[in-house]
PDB file of C-alpha atoms and ligand atoms in Angstrom:
ATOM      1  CA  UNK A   4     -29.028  40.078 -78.304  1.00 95.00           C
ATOM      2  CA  UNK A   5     -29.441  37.085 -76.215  1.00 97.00           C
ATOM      3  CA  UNK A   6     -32.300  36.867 -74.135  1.00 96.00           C
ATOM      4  CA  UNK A   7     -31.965  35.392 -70.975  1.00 95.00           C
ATOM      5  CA  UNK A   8     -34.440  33.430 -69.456  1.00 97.00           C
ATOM      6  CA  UNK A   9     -32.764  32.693 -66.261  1.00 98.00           C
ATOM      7  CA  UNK A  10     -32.726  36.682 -65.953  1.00 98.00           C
ATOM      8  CA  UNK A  11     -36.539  36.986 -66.895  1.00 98.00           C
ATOM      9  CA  UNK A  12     -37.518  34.278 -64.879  1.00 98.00           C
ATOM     10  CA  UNK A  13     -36.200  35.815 -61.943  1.00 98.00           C
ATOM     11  CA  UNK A  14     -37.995  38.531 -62.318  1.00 98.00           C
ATOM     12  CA  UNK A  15     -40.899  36.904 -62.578  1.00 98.00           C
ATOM     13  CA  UNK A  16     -40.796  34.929 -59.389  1.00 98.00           C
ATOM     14  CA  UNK A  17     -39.396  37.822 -57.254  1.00 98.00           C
ATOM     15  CA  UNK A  18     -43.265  39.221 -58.513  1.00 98.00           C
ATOM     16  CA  UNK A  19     -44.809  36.231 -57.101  1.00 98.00           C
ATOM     17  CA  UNK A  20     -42.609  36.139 -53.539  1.00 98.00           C
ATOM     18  CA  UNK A  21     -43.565  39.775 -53.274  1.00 98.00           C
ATOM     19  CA  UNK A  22     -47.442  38.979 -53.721  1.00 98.00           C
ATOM     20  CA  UNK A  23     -46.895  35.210 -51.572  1.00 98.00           C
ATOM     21  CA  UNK A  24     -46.007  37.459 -48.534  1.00 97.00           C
ATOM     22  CA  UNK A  25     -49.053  39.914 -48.447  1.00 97.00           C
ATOM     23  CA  UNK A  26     -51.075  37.052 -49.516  1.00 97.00           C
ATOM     24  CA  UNK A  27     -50.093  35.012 -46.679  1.00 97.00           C
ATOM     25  CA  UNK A  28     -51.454  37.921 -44.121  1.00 97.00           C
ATOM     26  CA  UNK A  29     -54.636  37.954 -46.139  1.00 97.00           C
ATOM     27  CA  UNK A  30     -55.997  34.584 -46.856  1.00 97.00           C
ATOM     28  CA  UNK A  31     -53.966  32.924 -43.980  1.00 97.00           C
ATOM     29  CA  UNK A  32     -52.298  30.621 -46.024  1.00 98.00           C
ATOM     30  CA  UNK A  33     -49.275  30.438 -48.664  1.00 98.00           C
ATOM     31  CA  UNK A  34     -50.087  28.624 -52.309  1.00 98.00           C
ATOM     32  CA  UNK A  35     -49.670  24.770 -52.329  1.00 98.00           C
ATOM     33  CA  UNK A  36     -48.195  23.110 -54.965  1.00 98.00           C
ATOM     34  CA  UNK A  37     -48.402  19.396 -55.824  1.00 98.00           C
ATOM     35  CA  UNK A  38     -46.103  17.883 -57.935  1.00 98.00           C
ATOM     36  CA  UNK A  39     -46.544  13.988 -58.989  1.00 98.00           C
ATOM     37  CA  UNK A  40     -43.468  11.883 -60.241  1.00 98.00           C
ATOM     38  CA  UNK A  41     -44.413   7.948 -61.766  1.00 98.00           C
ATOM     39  CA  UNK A  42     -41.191   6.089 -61.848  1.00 98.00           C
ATOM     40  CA  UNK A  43     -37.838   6.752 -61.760  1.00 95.00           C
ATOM     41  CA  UNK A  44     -36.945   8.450 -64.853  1.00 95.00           C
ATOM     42  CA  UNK A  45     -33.740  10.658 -64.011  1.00 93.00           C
ATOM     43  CA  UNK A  46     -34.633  13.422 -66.265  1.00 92.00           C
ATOM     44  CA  UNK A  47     -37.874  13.999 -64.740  1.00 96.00           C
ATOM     45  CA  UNK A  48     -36.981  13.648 -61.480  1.00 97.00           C
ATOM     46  CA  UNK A  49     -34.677  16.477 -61.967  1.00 96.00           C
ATOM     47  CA  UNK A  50     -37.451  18.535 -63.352  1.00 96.00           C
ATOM     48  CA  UNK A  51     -39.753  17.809 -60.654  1.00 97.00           C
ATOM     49  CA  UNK A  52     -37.247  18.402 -57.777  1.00 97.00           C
ATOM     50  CA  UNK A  53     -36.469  22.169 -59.897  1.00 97.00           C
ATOM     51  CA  UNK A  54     -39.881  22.538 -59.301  1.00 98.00           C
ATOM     52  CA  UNK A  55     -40.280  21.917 -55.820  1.00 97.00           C
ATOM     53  CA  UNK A  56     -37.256  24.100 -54.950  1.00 97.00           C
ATOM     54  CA  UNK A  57     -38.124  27.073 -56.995  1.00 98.00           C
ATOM     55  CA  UNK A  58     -42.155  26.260 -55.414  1.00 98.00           C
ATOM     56  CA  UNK A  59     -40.232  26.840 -52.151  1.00 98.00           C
ATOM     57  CA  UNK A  60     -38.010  29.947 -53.516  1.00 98.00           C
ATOM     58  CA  UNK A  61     -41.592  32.121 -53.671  1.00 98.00           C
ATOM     59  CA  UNK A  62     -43.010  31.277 -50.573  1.00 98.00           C
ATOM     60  CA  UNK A  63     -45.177  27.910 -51.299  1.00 98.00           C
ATOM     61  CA  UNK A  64     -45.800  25.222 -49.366  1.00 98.00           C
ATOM     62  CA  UNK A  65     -45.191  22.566 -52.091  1.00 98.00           C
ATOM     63  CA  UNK A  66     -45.622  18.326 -51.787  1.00 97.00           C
ATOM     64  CA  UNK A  67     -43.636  16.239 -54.220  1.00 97.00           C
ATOM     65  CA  UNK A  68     -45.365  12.845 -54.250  1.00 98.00           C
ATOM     66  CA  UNK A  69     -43.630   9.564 -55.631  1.00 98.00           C
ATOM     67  CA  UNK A  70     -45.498   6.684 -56.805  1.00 98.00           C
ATOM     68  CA  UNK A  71     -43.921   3.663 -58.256  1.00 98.00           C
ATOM     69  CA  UNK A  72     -43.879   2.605 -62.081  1.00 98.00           C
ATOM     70  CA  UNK A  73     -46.502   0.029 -61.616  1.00 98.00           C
ATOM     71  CA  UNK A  74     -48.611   2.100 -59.957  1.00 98.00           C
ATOM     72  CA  UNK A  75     -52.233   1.496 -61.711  1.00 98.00           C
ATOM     73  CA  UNK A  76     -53.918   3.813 -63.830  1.00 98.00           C
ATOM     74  CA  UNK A  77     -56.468   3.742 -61.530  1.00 98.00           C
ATOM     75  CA  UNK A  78     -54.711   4.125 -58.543  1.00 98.00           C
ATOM     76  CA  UNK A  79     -53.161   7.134 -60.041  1.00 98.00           C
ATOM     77  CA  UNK A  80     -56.647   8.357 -60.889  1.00 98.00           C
ATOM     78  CA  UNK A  81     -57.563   7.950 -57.536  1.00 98.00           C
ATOM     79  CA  UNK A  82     -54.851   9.614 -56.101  1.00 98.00           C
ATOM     80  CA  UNK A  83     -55.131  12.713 -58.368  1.00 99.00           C
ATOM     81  CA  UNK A  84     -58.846  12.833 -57.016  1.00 98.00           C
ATOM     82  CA  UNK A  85     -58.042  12.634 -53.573  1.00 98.00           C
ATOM     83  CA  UNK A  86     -55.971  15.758 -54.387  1.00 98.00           C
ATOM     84  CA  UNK A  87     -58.344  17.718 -56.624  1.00 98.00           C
ATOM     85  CA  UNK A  88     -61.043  17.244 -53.439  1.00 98.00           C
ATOM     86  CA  UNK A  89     -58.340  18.847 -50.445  1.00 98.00           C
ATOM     87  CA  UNK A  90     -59.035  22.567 -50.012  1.00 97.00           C
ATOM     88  CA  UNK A  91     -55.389  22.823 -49.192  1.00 98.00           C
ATOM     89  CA  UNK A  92     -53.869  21.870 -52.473  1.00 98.00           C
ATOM     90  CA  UNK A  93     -54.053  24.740 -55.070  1.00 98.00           C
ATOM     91  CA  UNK A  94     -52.251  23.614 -57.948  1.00 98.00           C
ATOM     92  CA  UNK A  95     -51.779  19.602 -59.223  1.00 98.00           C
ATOM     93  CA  UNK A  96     -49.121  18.659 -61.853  1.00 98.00           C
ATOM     94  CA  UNK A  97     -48.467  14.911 -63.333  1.00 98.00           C
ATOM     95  CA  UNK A  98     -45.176  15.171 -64.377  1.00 98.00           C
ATOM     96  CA  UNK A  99     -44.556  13.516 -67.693  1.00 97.00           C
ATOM     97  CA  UNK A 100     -43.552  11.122 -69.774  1.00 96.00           C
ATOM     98  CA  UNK A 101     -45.863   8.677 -67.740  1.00 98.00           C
ATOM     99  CA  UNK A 102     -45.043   4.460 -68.355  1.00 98.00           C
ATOM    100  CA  UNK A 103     -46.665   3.356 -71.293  1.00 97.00           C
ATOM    101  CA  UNK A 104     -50.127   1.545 -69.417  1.00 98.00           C
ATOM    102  CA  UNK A 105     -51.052   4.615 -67.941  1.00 98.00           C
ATOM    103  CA  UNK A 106     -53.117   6.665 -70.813  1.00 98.00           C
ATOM    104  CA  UNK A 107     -52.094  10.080 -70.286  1.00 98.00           C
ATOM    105  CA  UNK A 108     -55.160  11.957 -71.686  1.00 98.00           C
ATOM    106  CA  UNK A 109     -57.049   9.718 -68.864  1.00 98.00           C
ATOM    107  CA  UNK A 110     -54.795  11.424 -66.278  1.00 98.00           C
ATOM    108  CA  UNK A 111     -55.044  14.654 -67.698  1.00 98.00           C
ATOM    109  CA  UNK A 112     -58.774  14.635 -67.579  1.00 98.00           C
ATOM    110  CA  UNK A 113     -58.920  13.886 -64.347  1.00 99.00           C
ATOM    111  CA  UNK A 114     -57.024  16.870 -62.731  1.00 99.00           C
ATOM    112  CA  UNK A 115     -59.632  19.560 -61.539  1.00 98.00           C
ATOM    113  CA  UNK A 116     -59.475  21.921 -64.667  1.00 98.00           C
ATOM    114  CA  UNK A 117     -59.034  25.073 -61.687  1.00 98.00           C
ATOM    115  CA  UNK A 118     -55.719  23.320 -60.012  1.00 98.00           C
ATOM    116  CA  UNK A 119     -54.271  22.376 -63.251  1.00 98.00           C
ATOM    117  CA  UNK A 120     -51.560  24.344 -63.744  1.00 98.00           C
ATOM    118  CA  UNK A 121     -49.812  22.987 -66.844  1.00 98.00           C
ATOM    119  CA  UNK A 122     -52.742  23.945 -68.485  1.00 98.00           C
ATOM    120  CA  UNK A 123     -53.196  20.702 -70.245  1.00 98.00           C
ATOM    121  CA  UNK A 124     -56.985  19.641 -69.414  1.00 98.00           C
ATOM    122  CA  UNK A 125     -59.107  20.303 -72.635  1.00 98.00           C
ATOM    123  CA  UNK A 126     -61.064  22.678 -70.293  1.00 98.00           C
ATOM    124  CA  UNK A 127     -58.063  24.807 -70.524  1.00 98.00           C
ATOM    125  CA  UNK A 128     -57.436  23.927 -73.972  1.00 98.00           C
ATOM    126  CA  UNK A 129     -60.629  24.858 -74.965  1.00 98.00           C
ATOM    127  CA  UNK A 130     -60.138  27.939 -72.952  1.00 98.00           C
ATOM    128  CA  UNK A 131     -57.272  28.948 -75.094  1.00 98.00           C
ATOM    129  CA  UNK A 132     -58.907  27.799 -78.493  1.00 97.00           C
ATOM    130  CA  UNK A 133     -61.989  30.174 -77.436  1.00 98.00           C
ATOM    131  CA  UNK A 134     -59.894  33.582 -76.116  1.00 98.00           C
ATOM    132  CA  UNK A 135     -61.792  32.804 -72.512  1.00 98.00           C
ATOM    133  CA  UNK A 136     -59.995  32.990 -69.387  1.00 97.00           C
ATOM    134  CA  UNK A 137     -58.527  29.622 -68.323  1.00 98.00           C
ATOM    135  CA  UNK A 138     -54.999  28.346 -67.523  1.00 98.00           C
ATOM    136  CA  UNK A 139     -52.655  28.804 -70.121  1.00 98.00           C
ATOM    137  CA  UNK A 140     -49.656  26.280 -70.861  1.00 98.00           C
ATOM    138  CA  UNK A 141     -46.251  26.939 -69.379  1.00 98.00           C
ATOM    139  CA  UNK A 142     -43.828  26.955 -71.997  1.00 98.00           C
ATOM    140  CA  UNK A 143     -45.951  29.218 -74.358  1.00 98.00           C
ATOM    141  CA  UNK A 144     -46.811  31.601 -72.111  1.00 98.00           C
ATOM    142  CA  UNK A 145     -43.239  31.989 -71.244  1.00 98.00           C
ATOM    143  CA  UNK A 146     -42.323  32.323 -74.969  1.00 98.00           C
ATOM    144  CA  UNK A 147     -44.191  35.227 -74.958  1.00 98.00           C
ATOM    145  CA  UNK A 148     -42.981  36.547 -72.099  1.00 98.00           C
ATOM    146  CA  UNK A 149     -39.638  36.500 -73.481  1.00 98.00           C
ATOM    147  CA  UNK A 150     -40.333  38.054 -76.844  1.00 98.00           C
ATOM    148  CA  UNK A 151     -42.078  40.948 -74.646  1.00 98.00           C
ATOM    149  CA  UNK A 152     -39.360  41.397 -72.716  1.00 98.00           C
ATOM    150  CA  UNK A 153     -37.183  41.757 -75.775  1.00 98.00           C
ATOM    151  CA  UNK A 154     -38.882  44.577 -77.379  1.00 98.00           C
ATOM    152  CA  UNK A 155     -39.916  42.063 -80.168  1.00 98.00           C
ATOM    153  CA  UNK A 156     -42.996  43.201 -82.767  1.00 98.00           C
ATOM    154  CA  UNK A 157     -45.665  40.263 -82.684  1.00 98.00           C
ATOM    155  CA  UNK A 158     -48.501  41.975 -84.441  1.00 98.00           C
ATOM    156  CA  UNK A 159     -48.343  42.171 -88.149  1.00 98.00           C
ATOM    157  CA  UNK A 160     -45.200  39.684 -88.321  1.00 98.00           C
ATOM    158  CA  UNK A 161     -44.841  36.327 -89.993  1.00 98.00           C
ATOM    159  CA  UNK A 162     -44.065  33.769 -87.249  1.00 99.00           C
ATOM    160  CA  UNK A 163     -42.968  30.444 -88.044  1.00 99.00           C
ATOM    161  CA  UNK A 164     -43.522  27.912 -85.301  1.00 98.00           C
ATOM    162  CA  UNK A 165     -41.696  24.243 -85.775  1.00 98.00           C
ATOM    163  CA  UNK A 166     -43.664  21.547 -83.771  1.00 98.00           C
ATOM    164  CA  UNK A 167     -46.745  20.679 -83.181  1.00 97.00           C
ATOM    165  CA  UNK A 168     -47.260  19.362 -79.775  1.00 96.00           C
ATOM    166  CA  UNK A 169     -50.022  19.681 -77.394  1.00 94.00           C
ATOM    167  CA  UNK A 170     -47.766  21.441 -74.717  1.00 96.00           C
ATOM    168  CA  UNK A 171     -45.747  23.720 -76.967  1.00 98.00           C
ATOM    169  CA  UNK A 172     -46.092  23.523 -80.674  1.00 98.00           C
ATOM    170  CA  UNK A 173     -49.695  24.200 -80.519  1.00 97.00           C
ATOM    171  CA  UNK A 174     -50.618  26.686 -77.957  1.00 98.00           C
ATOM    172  CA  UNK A 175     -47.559  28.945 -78.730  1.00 98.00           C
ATOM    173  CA  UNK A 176     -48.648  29.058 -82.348  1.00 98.00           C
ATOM    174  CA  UNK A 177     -52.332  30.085 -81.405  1.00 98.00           C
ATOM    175  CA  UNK A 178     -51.125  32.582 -78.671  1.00 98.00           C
ATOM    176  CA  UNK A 179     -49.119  34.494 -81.727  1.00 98.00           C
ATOM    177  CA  UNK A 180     -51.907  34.593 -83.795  1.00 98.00           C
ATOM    178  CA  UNK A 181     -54.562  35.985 -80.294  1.00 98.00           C
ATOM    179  CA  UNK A 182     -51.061  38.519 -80.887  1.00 98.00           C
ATOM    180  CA  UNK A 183     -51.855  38.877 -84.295  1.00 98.00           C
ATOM    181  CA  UNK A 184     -48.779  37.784 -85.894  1.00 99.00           C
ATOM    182  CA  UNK A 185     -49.191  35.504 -89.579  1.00 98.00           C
ATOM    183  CA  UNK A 186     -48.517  31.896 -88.493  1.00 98.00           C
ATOM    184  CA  UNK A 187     -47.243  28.925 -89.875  1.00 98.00           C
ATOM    185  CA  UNK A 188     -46.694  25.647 -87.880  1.00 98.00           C
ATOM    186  CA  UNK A 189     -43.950  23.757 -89.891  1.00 98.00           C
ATOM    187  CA  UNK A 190     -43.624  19.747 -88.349  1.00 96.00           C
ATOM    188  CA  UNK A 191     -41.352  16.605 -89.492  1.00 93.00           C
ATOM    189  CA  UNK A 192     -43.494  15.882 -92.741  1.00 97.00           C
ATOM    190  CA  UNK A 193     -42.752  19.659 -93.765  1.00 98.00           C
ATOM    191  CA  UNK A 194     -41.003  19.355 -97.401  1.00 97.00           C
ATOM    192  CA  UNK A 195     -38.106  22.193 -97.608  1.00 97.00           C
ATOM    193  CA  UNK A 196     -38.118  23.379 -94.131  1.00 98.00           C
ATOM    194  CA  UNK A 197     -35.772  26.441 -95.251  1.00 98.00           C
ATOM    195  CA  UNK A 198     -37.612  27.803 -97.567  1.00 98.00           C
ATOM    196  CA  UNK A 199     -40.459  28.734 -94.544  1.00 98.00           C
ATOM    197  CA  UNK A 200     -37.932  29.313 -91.820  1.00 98.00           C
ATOM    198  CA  UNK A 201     -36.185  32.289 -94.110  1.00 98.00           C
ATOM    199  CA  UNK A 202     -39.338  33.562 -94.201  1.00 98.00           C
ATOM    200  CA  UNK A 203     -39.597  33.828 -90.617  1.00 98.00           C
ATOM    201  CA  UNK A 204     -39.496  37.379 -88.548  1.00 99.00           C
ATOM    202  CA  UNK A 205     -40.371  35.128 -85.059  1.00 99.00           C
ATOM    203  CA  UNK A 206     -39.393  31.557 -85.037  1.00 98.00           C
ATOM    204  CA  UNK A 207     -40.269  29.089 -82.240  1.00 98.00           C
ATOM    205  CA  UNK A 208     -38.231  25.745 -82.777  1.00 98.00           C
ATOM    206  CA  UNK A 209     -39.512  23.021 -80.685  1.00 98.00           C
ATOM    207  CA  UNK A 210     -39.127  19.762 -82.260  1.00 97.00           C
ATOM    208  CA  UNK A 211     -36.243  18.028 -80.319  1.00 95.00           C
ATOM    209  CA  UNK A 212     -33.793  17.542 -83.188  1.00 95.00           C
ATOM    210  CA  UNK A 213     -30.915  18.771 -82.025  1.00 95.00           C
ATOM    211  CA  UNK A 214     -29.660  21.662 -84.290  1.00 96.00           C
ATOM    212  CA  UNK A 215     -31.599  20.944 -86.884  1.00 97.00           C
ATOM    213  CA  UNK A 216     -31.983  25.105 -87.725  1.00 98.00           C
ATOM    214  CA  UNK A 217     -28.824  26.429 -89.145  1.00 98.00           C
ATOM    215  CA  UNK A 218     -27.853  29.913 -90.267  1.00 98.00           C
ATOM    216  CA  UNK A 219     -28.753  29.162 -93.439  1.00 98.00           C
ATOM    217  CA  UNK A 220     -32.246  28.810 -92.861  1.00 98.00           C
ATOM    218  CA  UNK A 221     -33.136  31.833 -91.231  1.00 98.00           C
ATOM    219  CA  UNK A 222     -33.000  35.616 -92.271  1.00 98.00           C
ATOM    220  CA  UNK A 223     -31.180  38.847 -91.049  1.00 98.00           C
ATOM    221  CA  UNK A 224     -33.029  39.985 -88.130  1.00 98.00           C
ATOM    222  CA  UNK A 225     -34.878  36.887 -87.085  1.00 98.00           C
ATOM    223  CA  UNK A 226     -36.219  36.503 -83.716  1.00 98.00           C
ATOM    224  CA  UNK A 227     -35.383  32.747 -82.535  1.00 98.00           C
ATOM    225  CA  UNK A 228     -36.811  31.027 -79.542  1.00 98.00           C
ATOM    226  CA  UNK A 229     -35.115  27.515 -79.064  1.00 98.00           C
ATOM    227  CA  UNK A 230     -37.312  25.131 -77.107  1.00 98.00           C
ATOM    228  CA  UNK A 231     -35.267  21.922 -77.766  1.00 97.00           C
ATOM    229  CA  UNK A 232     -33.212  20.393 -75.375  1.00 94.00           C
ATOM    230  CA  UNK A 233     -31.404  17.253 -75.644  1.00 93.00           C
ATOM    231  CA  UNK A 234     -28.560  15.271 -73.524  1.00 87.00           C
ATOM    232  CA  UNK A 235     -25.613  14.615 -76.173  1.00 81.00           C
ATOM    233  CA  UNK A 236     -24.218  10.825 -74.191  1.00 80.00           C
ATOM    234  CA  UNK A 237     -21.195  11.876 -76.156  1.00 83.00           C
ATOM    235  CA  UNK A 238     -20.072  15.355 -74.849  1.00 87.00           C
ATOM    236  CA  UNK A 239     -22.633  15.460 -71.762  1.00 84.00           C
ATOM    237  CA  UNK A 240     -23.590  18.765 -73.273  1.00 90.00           C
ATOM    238  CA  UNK A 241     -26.882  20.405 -73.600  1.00 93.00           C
ATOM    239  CA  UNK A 242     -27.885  21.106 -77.553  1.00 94.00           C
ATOM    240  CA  UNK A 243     -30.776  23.072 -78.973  1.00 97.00           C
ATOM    241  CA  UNK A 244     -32.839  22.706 -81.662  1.00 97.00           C
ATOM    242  CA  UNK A 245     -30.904  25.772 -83.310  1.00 98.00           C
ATOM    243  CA  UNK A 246     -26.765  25.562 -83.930  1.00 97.00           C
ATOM    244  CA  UNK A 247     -26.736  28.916 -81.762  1.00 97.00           C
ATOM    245  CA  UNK A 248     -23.253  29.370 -83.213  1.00 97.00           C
ATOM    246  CA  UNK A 249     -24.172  30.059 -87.103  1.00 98.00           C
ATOM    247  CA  UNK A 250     -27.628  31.594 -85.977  1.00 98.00           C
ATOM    248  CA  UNK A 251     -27.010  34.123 -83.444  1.00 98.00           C
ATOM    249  CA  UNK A 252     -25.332  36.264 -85.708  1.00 98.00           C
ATOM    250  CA  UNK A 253     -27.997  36.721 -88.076  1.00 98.00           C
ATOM    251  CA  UNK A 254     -30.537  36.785 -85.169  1.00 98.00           C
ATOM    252  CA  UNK A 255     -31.840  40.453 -83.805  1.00 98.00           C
ATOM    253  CA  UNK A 256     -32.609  38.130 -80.584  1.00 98.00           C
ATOM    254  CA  UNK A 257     -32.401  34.523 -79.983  1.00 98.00           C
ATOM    255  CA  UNK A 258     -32.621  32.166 -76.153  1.00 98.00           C
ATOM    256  CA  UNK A 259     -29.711  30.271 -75.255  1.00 98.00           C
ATOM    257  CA  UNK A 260     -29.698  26.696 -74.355  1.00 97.00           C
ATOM    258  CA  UNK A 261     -29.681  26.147 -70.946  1.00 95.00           C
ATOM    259  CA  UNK A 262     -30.794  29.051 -69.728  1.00 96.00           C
ATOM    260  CA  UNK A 263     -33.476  30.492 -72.086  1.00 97.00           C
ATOM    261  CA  UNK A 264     -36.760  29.054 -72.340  1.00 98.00           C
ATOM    262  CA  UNK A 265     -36.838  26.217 -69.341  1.00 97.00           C
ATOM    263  CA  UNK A 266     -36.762  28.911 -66.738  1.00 97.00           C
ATOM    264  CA  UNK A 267     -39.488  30.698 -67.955  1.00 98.00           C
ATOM    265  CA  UNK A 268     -41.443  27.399 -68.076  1.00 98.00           C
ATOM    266  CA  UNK A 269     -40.997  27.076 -64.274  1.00 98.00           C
ATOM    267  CA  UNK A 270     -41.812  30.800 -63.946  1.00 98.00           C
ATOM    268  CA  UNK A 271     -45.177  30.599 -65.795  1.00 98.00           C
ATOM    269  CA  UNK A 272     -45.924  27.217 -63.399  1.00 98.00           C
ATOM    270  CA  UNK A 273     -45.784  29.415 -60.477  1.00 98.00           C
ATOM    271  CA  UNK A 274     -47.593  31.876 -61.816  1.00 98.00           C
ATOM    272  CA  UNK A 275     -50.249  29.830 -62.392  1.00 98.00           C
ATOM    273  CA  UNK A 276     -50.248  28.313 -59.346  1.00 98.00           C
ATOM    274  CA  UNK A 277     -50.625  31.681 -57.826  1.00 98.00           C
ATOM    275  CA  UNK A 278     -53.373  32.277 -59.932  1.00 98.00           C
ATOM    276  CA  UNK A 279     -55.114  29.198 -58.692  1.00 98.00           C
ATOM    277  CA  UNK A 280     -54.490  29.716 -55.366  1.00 98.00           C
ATOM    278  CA  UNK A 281     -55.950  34.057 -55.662  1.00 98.00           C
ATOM    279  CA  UNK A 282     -59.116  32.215 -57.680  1.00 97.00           C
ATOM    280  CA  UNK A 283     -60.078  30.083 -54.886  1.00 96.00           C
ATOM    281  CA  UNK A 284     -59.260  32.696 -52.177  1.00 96.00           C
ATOM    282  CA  UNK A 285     -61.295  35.465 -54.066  1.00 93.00           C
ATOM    283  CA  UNK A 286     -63.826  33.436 -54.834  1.00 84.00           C
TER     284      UNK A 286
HETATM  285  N1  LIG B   4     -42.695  16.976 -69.136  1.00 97.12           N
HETATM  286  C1  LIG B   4     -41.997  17.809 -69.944  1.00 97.12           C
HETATM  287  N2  LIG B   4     -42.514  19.066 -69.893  1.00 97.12           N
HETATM  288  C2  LIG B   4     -43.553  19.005 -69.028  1.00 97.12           C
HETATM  289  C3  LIG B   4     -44.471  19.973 -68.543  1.00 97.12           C
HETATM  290  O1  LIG B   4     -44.458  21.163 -68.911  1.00 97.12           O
HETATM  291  N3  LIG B   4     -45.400  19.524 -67.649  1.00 97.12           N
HETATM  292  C4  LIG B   4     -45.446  18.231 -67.246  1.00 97.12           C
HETATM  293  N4  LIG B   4     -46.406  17.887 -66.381  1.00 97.12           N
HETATM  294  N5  LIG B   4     -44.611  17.311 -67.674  1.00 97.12           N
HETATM  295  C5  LIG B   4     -43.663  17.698 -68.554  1.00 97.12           C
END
């Protein structure tokens, strides 16, 4: 079976527009959504503009700011602040990569831990370490969504996670084990790979080499989430970390690429904003 994001995601934000409109009676107001973009890089431009659109699909008021490359780290700082102190902003993302003299964790840090809704501040990241409520990061919340959705046993089952990042690798990995699965985070130093990966029952490939998991590697049965995405020049074609053609037919249930996991990223970003915004108004 392949899962489809783009169908869960949907759902998903048809929840939020629902809530958005009685909301908007109640508290006055829709959710606001600010999304920064440093520089000019195409592929993030395209994210944040996805963003901004779908922010605008549920019923927010959204503002997509530009700011140059050379844009200081401290001017940045300072314009991050200025947004963290208006009562009208409810959730602040810094889209990344950022250029290489602005320190990211510095940025980061400086987002009000309640209006950050990647979930990246190491309030929330302690949040998540800790089981206490706090903003939870995107793309791992919307891996579990997805393995939910598809019926798939976490509890009991070995899970196999490759990738270690701070904004998937990581979190997804601890949010199986809160789930009680067995988990293993596999990375590039791992020595024979396919030895773990057949072990697998749930495995979450985000490493961004392009189908680097083959149908070899995995058992009959395996539940495969593919978090990789990467521009072939060649082809212009989207790839995976997983060759979805020798995989899915060992796989019970497995995302495609487009289409699988990077909707439910957006999904879970407006769902947090939401949850910012109903926070602040409850408050
Ligand atoms: N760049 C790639 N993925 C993400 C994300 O989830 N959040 C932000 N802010 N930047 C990204």
């Amino acid at each position: 079976m392949v899962i489809s994001g783009k169908e869960l995601a949907k759902e998903v934000k048809e929840n939020i527009a629902r809530k958005v409109a009685s909301y908007r009676i109640e508290y006055g107001r829709e959710p606001n959504l600010c999304v920064i973009l440093v520089g000019e890089d195409p592929a993030s431009a395209g994210y944040v503009r996805s963003k901004g659109k779908q922010a605008g699909e549920v019923g927010f008021s959204h503002t997509e700011i530009h700011l140059p490359a050379t844009i200081t780290e401290h001017e940045l700082i300072d314009k991050v602040k200025e947004l963290n102190a208006d009562e009208g902003v409810d959730g602040i993302l810094v889209q990344l990569p950022l250029p290489k003299h602005i320190r990211k964790h510095r940025v980061i840090e400086s987002i009000d831990p309640a209006k950050d809704v990647d979930g990246f501040h190491s309030k929330n990241v302690d949040a998540l370490w800790h089981r206490l409520p706090g903003i939870r990061a995107c793309t791992p919340k919307g891996i579990i969504k997805l393995l939910d959705k598809a019926g798939v046993e976490i509890a009991g089952k070995h899970a196999v996670v490759i990738g270690r990042s701070n904004i998937v690798g990581f979190p997804v990995a601890k949010l199986l084990l809160d789930r009680n699965a067995t988990v293993t985070i596999a990375h590039s130093h791992t020595e024979d790979l396919a030895s773990i990966t057949r072990t697998a029952d749930i495995l979450v490939v985000a490493i961004g080499v392009p189908k680097l998991i083959t149908g070899d590697m995995v058992k009959e049965g395996v539940a495969v989430i593919d978090v990789g995405i990467t521009h072939d020049p060649e082809t212009g074609k989207l790839s995976g970390d997983v060759d979805f053609d020798t995989v899915e037919p060992k796989a019970s249930v497995i995302t495609p690429v487009p289409g699988g996991v990077g909707p439910m990223t957006i999904a879970c970003l407006l769902e947090n904003t939401l949850d910012c915004y109903t926070r602040k108004m409850q408050w």
